[in-house]
PDB file of C-alpha atoms in Angstrom:
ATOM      1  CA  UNK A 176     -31.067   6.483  47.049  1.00 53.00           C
ATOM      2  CA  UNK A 177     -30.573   3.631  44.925  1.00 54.00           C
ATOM      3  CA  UNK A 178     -27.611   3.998  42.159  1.00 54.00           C
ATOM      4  CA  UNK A 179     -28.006   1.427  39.928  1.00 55.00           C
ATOM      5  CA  UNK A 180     -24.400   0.427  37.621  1.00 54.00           C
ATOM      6  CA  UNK A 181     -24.699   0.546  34.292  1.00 56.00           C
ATOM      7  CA  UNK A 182     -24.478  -2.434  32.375  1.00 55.00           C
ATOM      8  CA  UNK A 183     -20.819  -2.578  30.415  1.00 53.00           C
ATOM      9  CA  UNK A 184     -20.910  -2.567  26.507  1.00 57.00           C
ATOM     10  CA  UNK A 185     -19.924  -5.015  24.530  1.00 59.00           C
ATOM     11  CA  UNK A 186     -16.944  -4.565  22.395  1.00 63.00           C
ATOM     12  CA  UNK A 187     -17.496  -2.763  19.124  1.00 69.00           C
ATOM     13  CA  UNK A 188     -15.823  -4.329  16.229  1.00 71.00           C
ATOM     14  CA  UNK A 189     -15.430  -3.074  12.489  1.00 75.00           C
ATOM     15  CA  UNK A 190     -13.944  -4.604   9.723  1.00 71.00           C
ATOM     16  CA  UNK A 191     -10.382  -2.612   8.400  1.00 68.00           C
ATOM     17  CA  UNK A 192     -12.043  -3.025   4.980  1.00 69.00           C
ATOM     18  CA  UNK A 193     -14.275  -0.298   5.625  1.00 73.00           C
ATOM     19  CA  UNK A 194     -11.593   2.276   6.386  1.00 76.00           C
ATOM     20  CA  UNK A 195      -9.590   4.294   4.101  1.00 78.00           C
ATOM     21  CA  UNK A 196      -6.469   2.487   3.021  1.00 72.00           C
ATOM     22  CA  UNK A 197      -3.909   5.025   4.157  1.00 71.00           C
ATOM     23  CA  UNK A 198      -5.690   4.872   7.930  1.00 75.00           C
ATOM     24  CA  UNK A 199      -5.681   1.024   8.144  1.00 73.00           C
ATOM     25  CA  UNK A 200      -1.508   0.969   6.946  1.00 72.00           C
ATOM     26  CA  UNK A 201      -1.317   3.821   9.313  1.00 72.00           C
ATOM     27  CA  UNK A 202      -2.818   1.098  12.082  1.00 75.00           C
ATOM     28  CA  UNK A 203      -0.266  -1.594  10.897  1.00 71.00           C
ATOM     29  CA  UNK A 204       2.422   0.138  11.208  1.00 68.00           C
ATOM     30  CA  UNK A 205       1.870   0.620  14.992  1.00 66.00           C
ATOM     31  CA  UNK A 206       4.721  -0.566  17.069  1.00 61.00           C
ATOM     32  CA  UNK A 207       3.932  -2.474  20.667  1.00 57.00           C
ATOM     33  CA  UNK A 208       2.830   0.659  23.067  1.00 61.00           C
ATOM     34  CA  UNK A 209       2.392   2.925  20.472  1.00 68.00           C
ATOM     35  CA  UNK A 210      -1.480   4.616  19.717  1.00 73.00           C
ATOM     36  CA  UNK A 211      -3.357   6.479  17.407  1.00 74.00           C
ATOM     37  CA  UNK A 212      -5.279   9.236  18.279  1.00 76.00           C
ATOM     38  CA  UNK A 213      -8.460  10.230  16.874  1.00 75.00           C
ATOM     39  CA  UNK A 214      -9.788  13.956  16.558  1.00 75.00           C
ATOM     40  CA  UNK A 215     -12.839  16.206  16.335  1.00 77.00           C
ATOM     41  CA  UNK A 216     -11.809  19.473  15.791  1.00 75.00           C
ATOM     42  CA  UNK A 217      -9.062  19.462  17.595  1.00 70.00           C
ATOM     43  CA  UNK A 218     -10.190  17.057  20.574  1.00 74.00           C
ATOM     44  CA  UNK A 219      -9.073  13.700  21.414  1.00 74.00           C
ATOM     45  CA  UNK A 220     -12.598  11.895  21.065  1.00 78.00           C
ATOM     46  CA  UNK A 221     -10.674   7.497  20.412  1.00 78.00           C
ATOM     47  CA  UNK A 222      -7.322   5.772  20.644  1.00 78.00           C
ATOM     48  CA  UNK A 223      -6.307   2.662  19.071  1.00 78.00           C
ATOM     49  CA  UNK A 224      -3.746   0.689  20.167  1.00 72.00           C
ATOM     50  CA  UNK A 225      -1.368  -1.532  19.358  1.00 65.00           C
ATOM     51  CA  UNK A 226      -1.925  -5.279  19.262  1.00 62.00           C
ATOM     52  CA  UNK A 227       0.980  -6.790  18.253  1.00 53.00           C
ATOM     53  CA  UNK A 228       4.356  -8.540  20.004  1.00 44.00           C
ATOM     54  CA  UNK A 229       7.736  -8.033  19.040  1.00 38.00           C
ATOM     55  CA  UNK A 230       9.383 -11.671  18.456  1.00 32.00           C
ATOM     56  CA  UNK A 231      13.415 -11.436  18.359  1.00 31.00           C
ATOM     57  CA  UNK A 232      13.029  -8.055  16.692  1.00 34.00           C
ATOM     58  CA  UNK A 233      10.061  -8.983  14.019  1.00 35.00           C
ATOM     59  CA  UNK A 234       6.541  -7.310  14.758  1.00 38.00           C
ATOM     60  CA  UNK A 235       4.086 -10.523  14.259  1.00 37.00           C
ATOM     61  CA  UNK A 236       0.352 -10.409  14.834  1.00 41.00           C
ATOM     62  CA  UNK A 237      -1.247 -12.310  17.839  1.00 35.00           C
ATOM     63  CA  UNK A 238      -3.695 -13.623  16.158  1.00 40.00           C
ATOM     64  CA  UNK A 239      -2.227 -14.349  12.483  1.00 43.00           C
ATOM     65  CA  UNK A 240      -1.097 -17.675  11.529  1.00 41.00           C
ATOM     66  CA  UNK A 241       2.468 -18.189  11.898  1.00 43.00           C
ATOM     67  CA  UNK A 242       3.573 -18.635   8.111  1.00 46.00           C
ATOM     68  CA  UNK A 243       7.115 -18.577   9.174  1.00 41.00           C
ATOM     69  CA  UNK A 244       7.033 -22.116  10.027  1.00 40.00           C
ATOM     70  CA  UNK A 245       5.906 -23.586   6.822  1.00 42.00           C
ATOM     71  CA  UNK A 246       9.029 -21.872   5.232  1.00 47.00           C
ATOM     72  CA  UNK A 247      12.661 -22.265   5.210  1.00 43.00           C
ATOM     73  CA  UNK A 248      14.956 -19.787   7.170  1.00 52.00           C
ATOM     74  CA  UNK A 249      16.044 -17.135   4.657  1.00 58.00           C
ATOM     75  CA  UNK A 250      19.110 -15.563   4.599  1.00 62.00           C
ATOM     76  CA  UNK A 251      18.314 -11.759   4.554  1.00 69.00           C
ATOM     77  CA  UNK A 252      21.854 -10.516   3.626  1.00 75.00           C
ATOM     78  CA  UNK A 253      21.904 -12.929   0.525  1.00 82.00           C
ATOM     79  CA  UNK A 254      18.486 -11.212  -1.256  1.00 90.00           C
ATOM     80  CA  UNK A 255      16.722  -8.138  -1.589  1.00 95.00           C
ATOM     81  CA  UNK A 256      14.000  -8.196   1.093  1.00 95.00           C
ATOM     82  CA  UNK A 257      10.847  -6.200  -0.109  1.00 95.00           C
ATOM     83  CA  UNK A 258       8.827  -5.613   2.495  1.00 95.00           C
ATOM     84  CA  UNK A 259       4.596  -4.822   1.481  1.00 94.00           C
ATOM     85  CA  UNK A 260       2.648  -2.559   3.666  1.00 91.00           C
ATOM     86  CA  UNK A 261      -0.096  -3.307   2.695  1.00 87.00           C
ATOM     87  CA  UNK A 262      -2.139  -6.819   3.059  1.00 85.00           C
ATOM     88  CA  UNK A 263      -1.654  -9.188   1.491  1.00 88.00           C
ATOM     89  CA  UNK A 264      -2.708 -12.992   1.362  1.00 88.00           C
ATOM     90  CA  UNK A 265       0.891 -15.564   1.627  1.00 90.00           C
ATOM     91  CA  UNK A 266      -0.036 -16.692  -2.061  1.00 91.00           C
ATOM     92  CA  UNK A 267       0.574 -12.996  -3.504  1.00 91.00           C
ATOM     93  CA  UNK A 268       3.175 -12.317  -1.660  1.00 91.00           C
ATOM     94  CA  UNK A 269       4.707 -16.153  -2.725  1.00 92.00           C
ATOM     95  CA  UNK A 270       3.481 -14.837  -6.479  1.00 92.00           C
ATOM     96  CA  UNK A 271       5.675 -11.592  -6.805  1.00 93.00           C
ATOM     97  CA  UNK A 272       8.516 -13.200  -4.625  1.00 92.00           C
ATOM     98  CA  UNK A 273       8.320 -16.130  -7.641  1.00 93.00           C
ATOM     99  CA  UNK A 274       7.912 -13.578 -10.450  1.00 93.00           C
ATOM    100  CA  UNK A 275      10.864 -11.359  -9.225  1.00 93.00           C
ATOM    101  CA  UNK A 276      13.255 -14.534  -8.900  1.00 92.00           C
ATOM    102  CA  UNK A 277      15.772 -16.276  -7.005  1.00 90.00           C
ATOM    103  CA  UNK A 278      17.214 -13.096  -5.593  1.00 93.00           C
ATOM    104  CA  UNK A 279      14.438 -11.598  -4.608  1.00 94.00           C
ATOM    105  CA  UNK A 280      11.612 -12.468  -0.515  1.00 94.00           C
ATOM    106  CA  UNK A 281       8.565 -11.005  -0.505  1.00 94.00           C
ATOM    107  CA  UNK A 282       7.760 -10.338   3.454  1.00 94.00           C
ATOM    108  CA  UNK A 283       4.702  -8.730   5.423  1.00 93.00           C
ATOM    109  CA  UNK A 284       5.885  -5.415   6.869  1.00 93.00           C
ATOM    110  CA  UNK A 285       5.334  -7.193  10.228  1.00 91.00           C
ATOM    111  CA  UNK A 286       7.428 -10.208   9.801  1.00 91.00           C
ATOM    112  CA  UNK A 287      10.180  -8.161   7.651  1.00 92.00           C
ATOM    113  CA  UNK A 288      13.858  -7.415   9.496  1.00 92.00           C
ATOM    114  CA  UNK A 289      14.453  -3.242   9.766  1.00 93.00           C
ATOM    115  CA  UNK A 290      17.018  -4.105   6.863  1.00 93.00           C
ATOM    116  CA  UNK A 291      14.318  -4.325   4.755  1.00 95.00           C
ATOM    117  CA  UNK A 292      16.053  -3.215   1.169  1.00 95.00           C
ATOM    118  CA  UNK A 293      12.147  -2.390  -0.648  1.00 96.00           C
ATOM    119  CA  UNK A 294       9.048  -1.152   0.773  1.00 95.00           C
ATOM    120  CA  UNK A 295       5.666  -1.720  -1.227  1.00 94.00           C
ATOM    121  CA  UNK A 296       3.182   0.775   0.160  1.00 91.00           C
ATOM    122  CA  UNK A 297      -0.350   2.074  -1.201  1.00 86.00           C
ATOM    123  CA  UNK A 298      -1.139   5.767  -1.691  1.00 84.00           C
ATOM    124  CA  UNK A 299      -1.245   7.241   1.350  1.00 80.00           C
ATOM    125  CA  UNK A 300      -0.572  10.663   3.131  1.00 84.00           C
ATOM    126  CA  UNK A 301       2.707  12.304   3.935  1.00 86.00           C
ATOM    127  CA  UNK A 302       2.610  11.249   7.477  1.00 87.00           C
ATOM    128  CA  UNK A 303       2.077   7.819   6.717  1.00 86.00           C
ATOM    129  CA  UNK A 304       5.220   7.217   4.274  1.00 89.00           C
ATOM    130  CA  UNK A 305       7.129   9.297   6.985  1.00 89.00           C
ATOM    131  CA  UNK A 306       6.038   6.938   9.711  1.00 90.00           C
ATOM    132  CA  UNK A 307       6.488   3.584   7.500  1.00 91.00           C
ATOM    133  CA  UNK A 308      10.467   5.014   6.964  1.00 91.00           C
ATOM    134  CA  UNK A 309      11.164   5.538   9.904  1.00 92.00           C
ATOM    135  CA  UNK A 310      10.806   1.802  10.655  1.00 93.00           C
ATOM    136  CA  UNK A 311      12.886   0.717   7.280  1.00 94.00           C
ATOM    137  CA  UNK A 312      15.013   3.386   7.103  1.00 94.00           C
ATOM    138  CA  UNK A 313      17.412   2.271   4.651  1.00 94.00           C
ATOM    139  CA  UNK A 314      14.335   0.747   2.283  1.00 95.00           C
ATOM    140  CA  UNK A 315      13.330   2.470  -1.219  1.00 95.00           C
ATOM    141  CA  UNK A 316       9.912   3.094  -0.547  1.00 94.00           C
ATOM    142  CA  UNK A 317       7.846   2.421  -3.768  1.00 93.00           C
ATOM    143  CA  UNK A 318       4.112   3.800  -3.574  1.00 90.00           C
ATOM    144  CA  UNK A 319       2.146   1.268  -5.974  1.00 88.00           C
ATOM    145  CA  UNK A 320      -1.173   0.144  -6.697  1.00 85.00           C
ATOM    146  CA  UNK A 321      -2.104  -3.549  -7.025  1.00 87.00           C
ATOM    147  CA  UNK A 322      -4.915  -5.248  -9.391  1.00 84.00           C
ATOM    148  CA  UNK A 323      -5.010  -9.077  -9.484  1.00 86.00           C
ATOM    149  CA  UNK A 324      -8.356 -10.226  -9.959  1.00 83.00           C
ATOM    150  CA  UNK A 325      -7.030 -13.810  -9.989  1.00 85.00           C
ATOM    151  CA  UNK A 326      -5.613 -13.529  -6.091  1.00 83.00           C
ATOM    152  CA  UNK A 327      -8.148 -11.532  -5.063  1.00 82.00           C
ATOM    153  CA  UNK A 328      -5.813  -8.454  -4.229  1.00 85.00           C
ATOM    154  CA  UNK A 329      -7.410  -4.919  -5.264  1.00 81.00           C
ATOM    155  CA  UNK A 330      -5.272  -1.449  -3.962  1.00 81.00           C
ATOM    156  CA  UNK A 331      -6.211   1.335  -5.829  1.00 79.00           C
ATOM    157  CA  UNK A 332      -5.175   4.969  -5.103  1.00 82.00           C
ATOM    158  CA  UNK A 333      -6.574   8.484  -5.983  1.00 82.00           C
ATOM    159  CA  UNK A 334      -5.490   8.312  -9.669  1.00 83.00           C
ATOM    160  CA  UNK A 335      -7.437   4.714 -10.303  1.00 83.00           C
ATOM    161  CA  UNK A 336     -10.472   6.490  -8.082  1.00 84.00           C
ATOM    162  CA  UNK A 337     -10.480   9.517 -10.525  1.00 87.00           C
ATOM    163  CA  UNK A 338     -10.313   7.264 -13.831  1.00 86.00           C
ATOM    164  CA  UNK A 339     -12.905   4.876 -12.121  1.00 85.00           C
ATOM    165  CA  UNK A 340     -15.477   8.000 -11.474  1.00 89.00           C
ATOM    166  CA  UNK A 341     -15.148   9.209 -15.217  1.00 89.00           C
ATOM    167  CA  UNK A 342     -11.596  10.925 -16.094  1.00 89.00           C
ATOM    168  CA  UNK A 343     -10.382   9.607 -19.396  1.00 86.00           C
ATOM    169  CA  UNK A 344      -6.378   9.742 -19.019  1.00 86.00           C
ATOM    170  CA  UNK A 345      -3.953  10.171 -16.024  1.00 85.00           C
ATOM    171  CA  UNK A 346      -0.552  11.807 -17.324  1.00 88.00           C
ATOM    172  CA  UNK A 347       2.438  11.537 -15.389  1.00 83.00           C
ATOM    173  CA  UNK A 348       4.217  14.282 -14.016  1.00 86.00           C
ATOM    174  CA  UNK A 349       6.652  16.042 -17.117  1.00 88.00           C
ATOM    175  CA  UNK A 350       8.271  18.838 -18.797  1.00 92.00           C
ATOM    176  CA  UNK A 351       5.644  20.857 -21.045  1.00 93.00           C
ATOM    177  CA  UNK A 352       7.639  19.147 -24.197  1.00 91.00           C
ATOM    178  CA  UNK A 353       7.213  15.539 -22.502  1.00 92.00           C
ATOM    179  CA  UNK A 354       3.707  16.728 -21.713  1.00 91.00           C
ATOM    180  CA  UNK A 355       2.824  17.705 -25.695  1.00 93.00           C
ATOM    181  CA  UNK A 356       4.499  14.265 -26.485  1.00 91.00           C
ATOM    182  CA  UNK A 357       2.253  12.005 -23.803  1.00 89.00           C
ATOM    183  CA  UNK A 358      -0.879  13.793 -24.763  1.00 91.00           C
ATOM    184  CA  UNK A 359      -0.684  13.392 -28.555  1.00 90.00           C
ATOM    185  CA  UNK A 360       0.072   9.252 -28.028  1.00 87.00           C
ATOM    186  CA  UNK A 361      -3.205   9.722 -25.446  1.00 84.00           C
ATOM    187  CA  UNK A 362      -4.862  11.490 -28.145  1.00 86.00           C
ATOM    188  CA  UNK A 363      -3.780   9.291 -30.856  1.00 83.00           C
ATOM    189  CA  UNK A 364      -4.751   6.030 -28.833  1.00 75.00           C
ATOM    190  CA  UNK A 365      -8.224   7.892 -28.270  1.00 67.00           C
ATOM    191  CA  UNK A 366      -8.896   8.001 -31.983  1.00 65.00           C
ATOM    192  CA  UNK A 367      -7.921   4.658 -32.793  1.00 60.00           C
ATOM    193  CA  UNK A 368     -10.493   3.342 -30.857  1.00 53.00           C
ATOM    194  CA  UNK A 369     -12.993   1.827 -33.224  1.00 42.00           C
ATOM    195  CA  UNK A 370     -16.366   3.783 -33.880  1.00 51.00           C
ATOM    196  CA  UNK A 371     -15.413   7.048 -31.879  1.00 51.00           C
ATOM    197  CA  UNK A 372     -16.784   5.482 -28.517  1.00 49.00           C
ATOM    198  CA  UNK A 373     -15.905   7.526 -25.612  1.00 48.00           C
ATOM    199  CA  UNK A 374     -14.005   4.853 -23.908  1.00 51.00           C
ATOM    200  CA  UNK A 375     -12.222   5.692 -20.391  1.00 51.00           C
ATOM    201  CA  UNK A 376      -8.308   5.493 -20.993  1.00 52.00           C
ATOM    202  CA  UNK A 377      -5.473   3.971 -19.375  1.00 56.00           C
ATOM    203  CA  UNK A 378      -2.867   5.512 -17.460  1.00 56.00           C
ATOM    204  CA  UNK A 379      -0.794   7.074 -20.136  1.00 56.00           C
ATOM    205  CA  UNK A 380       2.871   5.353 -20.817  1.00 56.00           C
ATOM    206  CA  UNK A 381       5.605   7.354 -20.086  1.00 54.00           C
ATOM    207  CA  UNK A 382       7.502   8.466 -23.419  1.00 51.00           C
ATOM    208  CA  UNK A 383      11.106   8.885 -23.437  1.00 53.00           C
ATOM    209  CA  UNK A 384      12.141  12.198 -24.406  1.00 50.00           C
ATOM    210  CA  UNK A 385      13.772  12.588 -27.752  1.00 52.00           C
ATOM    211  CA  UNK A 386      17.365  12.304 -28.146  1.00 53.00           C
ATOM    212  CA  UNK A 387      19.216  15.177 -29.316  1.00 50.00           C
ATOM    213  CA  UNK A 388      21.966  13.315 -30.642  1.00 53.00           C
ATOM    214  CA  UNK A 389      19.741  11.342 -32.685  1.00 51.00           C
ATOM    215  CA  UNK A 390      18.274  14.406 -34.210  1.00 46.00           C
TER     216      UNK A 390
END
């Protein structure tokens, strides 16, 4: 009997810009050793695994360019250290860092000390902003979305999605009263739009409740 081998597969690669946002900050928040298993009703059916080395306690990519030289040493304890989960080219990261001032770094998650006093991360699930805080456990974790057409840098979550596929308005979470007051400036806004058009609104400004000693 002849058994013939079969012939190994070449690796299969895809590109992280095809995968949902919260799954591919998921993957860079891996740790060295650490996996991610993926399911079918229940079964284990990949993994992926970790490809990054820990350097004196900062999580750098193998195969990234090492910024860090091209920069001066920063003194963490001296700034507020905001650390961005999600990825971004050196010249937006350089751009916020610039636009929030002297006191201010703007680091990669992987490059950025535990310390880290900020963390930037896109709308994701539950397990994903537990995961991210337990490795910057003293940060303020800040879920934003990002639009800079100029730097090339597009993160939109399910609120942008929604508005994008036809909704008109997003309001932000309120009392009924602060409700009644966001939807009549909506409203208003809507009207003032020349000729009636039924033009997709922004995200609706948060309005300050009333004071009651001004009343």
């Amino acid at each position: 009997m002849v058994i013939r081998k079969r012939a190994p597969r070449s690796t299969q690669r895809i590109d992280v810009s095809r995968l949902p946002e919260d799954v591919v900050a998921l993957i860079d928040a891996l740790e060295p050793g650490e996996n991610v298993v993926l399911t079918r009703d229940g079964a284990s059916i990949a993994t992926i695994s970790s490809t990054v080395d820990v350097v004196q306690g900062a999580v750098v990519d193998r195969e990234a360019p090492d910024e860090a030289d091209d920069q001066a040493p920063v003194d963490h304890e001296s700034v507020t250290v905001v650390a961005t989960a999600m990825e971004l080219p050196a010249v937006a990261r350089v751009a916020l860092s610039t636009q929030l001032g002297a006191d201010y770094v703007v680091l990669d998650m992987h490059a950025a000390p535990a310390t880290a006093d900020v963390l930037l991360v896109p709308a994701g699930s539950p397990q994903l902003i537990a995961a991210l805080r337990s490795m910057f456990p003293k940060a303020r974790v800040v879920v934003t979305e990002i639009e800079d057409p100029e730097l090339g840098v597009r993160y939109h979550g399910p609120v942008r999605r929604l508005l994008d596929a036809g909704a008109d308005a997003y309001l932000p979470p309120a009392t009924l009263p602060h409700l009644a007051r966001q939807l009549d400036h909506t409203l208003s806004q809507g009207r003032e739009i020349a000729g009636g058009a039924a033009t997709p609104l922004q995200i609706a400004p948060t309005v300050e409740p009333a004071d009651p000693d001004d009343e």
